[in-house]
Coordinates of C-alpha atoms and ligand atoms in Angstrom, one line a residue:
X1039 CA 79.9 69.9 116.9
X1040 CA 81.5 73.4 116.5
X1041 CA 84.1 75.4 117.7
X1042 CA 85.0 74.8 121.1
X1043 CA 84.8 78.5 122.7
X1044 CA 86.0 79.3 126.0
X1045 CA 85.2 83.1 127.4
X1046 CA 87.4 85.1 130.1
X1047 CA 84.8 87.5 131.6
X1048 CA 81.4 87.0 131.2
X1049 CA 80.1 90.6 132.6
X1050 CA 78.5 93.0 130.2
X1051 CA 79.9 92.0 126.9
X1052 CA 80.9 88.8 127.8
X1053 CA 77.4 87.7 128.7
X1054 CA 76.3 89.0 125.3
X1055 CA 78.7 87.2 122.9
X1056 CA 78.2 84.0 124.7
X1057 CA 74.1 84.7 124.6
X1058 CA 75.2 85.6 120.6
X1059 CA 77.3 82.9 120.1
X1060 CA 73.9 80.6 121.5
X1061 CA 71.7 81.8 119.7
X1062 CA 73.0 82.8 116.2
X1063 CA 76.3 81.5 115.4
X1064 CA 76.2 77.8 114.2
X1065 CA 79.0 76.1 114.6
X1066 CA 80.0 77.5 117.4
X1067 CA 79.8 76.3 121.0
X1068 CA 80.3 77.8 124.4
X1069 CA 82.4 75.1 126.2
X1070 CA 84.3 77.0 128.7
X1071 CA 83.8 80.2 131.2
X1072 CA 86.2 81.6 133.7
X1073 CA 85.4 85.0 135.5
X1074 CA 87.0 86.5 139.3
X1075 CA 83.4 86.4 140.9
X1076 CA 80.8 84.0 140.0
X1077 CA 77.4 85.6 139.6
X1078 CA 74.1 84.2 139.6
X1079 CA 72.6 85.9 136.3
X1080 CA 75.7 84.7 133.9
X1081 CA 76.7 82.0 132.6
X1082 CA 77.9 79.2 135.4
X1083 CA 81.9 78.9 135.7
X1084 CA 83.5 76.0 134.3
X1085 CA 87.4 77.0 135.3
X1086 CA 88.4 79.4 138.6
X1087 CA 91.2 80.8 136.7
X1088 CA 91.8 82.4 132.9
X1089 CA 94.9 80.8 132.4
X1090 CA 93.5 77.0 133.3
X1091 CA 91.0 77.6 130.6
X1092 CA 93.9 78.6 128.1
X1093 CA 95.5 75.6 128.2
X1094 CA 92.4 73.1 128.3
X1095 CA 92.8 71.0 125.8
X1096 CA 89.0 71.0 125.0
X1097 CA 89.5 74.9 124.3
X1098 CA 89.9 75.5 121.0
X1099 CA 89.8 79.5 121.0
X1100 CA 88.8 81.9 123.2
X1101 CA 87.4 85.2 123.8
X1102 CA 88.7 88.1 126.1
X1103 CA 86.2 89.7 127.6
X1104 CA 88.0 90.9 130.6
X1105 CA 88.7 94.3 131.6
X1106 CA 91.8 96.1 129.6
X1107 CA 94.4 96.0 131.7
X1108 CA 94.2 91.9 131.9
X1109 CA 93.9 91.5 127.9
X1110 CA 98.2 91.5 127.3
X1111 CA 98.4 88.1 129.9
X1112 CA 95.5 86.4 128.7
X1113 CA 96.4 87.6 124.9
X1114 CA 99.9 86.1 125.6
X1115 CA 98.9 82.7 127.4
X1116 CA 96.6 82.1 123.9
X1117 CA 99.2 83.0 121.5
X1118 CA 102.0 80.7 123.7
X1119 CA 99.1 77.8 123.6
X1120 CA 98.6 78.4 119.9
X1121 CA 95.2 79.3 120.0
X1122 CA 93.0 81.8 118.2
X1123 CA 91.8 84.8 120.2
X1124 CA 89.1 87.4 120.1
X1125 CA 90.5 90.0 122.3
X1126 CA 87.6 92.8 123.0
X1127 CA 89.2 95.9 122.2
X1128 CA 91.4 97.5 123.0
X1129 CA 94.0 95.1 122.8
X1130 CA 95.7 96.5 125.5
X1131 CA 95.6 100.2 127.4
X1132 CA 99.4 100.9 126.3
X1133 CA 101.1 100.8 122.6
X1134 CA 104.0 99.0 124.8
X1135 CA 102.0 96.0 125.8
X1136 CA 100.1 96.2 122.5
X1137 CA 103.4 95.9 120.5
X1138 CA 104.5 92.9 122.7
X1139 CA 101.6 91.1 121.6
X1140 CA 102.9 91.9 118.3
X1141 CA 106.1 90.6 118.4
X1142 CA 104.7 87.6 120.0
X1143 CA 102.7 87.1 117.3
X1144 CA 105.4 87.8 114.6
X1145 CA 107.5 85.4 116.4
X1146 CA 104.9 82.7 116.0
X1147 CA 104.6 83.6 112.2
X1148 CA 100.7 83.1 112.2
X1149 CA 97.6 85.4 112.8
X1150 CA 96.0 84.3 115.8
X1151 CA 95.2 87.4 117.4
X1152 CA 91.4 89.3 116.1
X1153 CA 90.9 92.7 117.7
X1154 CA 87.1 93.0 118.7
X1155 CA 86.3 96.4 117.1
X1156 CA 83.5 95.0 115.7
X1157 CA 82.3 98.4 113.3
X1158 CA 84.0 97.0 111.0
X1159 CA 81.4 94.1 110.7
X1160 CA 78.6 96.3 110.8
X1161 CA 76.3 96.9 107.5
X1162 CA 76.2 100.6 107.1
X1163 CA 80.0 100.9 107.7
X1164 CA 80.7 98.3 104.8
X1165 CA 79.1 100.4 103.0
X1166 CA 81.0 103.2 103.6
X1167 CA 84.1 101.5 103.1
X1168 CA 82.8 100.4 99.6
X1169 CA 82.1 104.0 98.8
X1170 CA 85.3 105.3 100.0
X1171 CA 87.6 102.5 98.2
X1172 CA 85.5 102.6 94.9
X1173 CA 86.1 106.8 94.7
X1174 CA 82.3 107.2 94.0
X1175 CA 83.1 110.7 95.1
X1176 CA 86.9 111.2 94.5
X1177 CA 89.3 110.9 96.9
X1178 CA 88.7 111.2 100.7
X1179 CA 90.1 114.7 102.4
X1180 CA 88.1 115.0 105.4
X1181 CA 86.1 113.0 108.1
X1182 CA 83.8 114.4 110.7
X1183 CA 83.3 111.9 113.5
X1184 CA 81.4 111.8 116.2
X1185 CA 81.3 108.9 119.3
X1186 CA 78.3 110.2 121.7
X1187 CA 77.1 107.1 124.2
X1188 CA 74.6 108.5 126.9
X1189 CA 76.3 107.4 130.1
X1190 CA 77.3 107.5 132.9
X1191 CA 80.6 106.3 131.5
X1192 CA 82.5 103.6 133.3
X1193 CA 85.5 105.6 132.2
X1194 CA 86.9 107.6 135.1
X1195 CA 89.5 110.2 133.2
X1196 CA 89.9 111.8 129.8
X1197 CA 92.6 109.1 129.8
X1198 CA 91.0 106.0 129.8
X1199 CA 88.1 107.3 127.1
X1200 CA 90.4 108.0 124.6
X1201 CA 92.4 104.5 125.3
X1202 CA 89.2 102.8 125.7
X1203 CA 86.1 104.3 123.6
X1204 CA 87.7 106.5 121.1
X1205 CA 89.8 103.7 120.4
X1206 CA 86.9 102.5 118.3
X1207 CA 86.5 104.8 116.0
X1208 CA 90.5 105.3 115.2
X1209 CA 90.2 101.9 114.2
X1210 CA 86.8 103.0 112.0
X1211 CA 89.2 105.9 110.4
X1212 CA 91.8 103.6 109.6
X1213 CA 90.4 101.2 108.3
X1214 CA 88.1 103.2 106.1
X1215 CA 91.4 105.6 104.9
X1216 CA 93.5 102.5 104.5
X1217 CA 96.8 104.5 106.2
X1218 CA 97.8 105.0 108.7
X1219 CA 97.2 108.2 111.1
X1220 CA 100.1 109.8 111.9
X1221 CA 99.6 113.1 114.2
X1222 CA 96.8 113.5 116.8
X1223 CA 95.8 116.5 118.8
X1224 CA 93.1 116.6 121.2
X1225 CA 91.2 120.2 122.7
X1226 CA 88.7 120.4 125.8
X1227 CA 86.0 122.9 125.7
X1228 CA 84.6 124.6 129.1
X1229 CA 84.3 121.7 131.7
X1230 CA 80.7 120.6 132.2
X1231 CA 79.2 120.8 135.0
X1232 CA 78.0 117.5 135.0
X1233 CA 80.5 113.9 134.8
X1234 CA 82.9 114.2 132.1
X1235 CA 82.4 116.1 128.9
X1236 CA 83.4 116.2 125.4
X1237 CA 86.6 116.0 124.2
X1238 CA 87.8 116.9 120.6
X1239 CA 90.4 115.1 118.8
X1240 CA 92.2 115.7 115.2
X1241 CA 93.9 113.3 113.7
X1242 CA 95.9 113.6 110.3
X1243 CA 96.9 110.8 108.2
X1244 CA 100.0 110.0 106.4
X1245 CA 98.4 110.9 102.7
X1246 CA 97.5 114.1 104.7
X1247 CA 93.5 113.9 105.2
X1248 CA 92.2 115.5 108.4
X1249 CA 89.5 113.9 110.7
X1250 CA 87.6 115.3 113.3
X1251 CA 86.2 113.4 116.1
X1252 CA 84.0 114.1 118.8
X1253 CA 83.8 111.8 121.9
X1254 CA 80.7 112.6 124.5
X1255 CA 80.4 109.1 126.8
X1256 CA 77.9 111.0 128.9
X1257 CA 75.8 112.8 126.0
X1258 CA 72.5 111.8 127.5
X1259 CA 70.4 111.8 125.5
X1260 CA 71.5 108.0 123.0
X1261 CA 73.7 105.9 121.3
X1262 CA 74.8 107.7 118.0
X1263 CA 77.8 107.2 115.8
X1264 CA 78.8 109.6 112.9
X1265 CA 80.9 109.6 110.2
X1266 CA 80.6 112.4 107.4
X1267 CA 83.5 112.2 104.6
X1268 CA 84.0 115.2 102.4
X1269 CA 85.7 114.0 99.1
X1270 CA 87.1 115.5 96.1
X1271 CA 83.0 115.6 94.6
X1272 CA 80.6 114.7 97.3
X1273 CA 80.5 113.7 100.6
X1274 CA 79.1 110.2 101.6
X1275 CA 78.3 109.4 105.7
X1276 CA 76.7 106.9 107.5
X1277 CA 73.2 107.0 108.1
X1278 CA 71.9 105.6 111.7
X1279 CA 69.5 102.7 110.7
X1280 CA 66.2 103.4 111.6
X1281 CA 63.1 102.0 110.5
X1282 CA 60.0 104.6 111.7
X1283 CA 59.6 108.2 112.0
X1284 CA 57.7 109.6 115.1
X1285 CA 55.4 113.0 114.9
X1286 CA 54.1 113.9 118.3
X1287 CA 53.3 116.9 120.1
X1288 CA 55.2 118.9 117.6
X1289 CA 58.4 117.0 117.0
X1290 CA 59.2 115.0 114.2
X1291 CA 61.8 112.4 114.7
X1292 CA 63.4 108.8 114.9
X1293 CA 64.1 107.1 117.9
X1294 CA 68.2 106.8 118.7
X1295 CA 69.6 103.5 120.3
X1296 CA 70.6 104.1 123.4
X1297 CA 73.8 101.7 123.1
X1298 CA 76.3 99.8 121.2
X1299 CA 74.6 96.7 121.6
X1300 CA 71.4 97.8 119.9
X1301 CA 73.0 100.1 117.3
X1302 CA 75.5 97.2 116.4
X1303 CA 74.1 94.1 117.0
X1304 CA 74.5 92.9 113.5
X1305 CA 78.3 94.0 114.1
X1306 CA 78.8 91.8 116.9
X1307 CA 77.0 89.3 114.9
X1308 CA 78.7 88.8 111.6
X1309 CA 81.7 89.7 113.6
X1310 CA 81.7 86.6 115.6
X1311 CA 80.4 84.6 112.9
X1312 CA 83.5 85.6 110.7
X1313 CA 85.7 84.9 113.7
X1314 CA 84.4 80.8 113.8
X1315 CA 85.0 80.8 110.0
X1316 CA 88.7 81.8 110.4
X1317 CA 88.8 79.4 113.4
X1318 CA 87.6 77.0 111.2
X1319 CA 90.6 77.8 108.6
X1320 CA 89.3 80.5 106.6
X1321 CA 91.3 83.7 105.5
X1322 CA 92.3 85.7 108.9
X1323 CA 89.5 88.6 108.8
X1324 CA 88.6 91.9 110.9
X1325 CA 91.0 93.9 113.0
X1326 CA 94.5 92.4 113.7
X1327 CA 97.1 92.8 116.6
X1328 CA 99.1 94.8 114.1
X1329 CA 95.6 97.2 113.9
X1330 CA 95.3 97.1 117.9
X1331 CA 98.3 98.3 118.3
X1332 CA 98.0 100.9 115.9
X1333 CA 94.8 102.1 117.0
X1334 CA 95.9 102.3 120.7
X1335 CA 99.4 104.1 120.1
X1336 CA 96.8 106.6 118.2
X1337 CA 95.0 107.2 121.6
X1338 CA 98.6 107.4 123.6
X1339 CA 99.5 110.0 121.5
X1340 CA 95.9 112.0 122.0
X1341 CA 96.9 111.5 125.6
X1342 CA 100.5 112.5 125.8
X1343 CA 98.7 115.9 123.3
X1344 CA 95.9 116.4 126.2
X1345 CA 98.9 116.5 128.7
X1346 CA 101.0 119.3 126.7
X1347 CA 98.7 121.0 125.1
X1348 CA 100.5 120.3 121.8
X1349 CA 100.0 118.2 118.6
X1350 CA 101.8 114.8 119.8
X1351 CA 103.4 112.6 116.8
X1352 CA 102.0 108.9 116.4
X1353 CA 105.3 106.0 116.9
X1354 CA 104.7 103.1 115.6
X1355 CA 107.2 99.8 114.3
X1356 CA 107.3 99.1 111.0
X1357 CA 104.5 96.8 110.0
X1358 CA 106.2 93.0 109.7
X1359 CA 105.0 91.4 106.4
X1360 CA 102.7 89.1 108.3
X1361 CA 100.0 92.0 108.5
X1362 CA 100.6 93.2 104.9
Ligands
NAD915 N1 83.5 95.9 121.4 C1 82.7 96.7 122.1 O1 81.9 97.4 121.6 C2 82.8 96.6 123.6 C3 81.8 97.0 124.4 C4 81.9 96.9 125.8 C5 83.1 96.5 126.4 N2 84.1 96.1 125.6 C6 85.4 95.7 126.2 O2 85.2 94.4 126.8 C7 85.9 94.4 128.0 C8 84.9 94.1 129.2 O3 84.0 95.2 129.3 P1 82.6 95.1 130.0 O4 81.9 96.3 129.7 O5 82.0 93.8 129.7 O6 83.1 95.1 131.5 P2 82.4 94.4 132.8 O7 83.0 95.1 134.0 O8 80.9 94.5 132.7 O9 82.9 92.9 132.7 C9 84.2 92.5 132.9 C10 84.2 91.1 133.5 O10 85.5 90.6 133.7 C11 85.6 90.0 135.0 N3 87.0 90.1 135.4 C12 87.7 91.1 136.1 N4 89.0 90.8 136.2 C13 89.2 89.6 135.6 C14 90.3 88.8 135.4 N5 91.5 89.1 135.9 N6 90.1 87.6 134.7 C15 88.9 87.2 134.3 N7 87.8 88.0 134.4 C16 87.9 89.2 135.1 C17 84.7 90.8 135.9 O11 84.4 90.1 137.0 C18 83.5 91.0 134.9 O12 82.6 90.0 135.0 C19 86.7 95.7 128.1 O13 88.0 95.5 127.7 C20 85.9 96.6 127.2 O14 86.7 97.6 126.7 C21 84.0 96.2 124.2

């Protein structure tokens, strides 16, 4: 028998970790599933509320898969019940309840808390990160990113898709840098006609490298995820996987996934499969609450920089010596 795993919120990424979790994660089970509607195509319920399924007993860690604004209570009731928790990212919409899930944490003296921004996990990003901390190419001084998901978003307002998708790949930066980023300002070109455009976003870190990051969550036409360092030497970027090259009626190309799940399903995978190992004791892995709270004070100060038009300082706590 494996890890007991209960899930809050079986809709779109809910249904596919626990589908994951059945079908490629040994040692792992599926024991419990709470969700506010009960729908015919996921997984049947097995507790009416969230916070039941904390405390069962038979629970050994959970997943949130809820929407954002319910991860802080359901983060909060785990850490209080002293279980591990795979929060899907963001942590939480604000650095506020972000950093109370911190100190929670802290308080408790243990990790318990893994942030789902699973890019970390994912094959051609490892690379990267290899590259980048080995120096093939001297030290890092600029990234080009780009975040470009065809839509139609879910996210209503500039707001919400820089506290909710470009979330994602503040965490990538950071984690690939190893520092922290410590100014962001964001620019809008000319609206598009269409639902919500692209926003751009730079960032500087506290070693002083600059990154640039597009974010298009209704680009059309695929899936596609960038990252181009410039470095002292050479640049090094990650390269979409593809396997075949396409030449018809006068194109040559590659097909593009047309989202996250596809383009990252080894992520999600070797995420979740690291996730049971530190269940199961192993070294706490991934990214931590200290990280989601990083990566979403990052996004509040993009927004309170879209709002005034100015570059908008990052604030964070100091970092407590438990996520050294
Ligand atoms: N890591 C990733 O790449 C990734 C991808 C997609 C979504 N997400 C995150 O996962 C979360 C869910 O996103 P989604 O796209 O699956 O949304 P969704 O709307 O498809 O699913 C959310 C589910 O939560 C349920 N729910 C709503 N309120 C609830 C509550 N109070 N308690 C328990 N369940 C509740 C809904 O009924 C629904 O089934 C979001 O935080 C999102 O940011 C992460």
């Amino acid at each position: 028998v494996g890890v007991k795993i209960g899930v809050i919120g079986v809709g779109m990424i809910g249904q596919y970790l626990v589908q994951t979790i059945k079908t490629s994660i040994p040692r792992a089970d599926v024991v419990a599933v709470s969700d506010v509607i009960a729908r015919e195509d996921a997984p049947r319920l097995t507790h009416a509320g969230a916070l039941d399924l904390i405390s069962d007993p038979e629970v050994e860690a959970v997943i949130v898969a809820s929407p954002d604004a319910t991860h802080e209570e359901y983060v909060l009731a785990c850490l209080k019940a002293q279980k591990p928790v795979l929060c899907e990212k963001p942590l939480a919409p604000t650095a506020a309840a972000c950093h109370r899930i911190v100190k929670a944490e802290t308080a408790i003296g243990q990790r318990l808390v893994q942030v789902g921004y699973m890019r970390r996990f994912d094959p051609a990003y490892a690379a990267l990160k290899v590259a980048l901390d080995t120096r093939v190419a001297g030290e890092p001084l600029l990234l080009h990113c780009s975040h470009r998901s065809p839509g139609p978003s879910k996210n209503p307002s500039f707001d919400t898709i820089l506290s909710n998708a470009a979330v994602h790949d503040i965490d990538a930066a950071r984690w690939l840098l190893g520092e922290e980023i410590v100014r962001a300002t964001v620019y809008l070109p000319r609206l598009s006609r269409g639902p919500l455009g692209p926003l751009v976003i730079v960032l500087g870190t506290e070693s002083g490298v600059i990154i640039d990051l597009e974010v298009f969550v209704n680009a059309r036409y695929g899936y596609e995820i960038g990252v181009e360092v410039m470095c002292e030497f050479g640049a090094v970027s990650l390269v979409t996987p593809t396997l075949v090259q396409l030449r018809y009626e006068g194109l040559i190309g590659s097909r593009v996934p047309l989202d996250p799940l596809t383009r990252f399903a080894a992520a999600y995978r070797q995420e979740l499969e690291s996730w049971v190992q530190v269940v199961n004791g192993g070294q706490p892995g991934g990214s931590s609450a200290w990280d989601g709270y990083a990566a979403t004070s990052v996004a509040e100060a993009c927004i309170e920089s879209m709002s005034t038009g100015q570059p908008a300082d990052v604030r964070l706590d100091m970092r407590a010596p438990l996520y050294a």
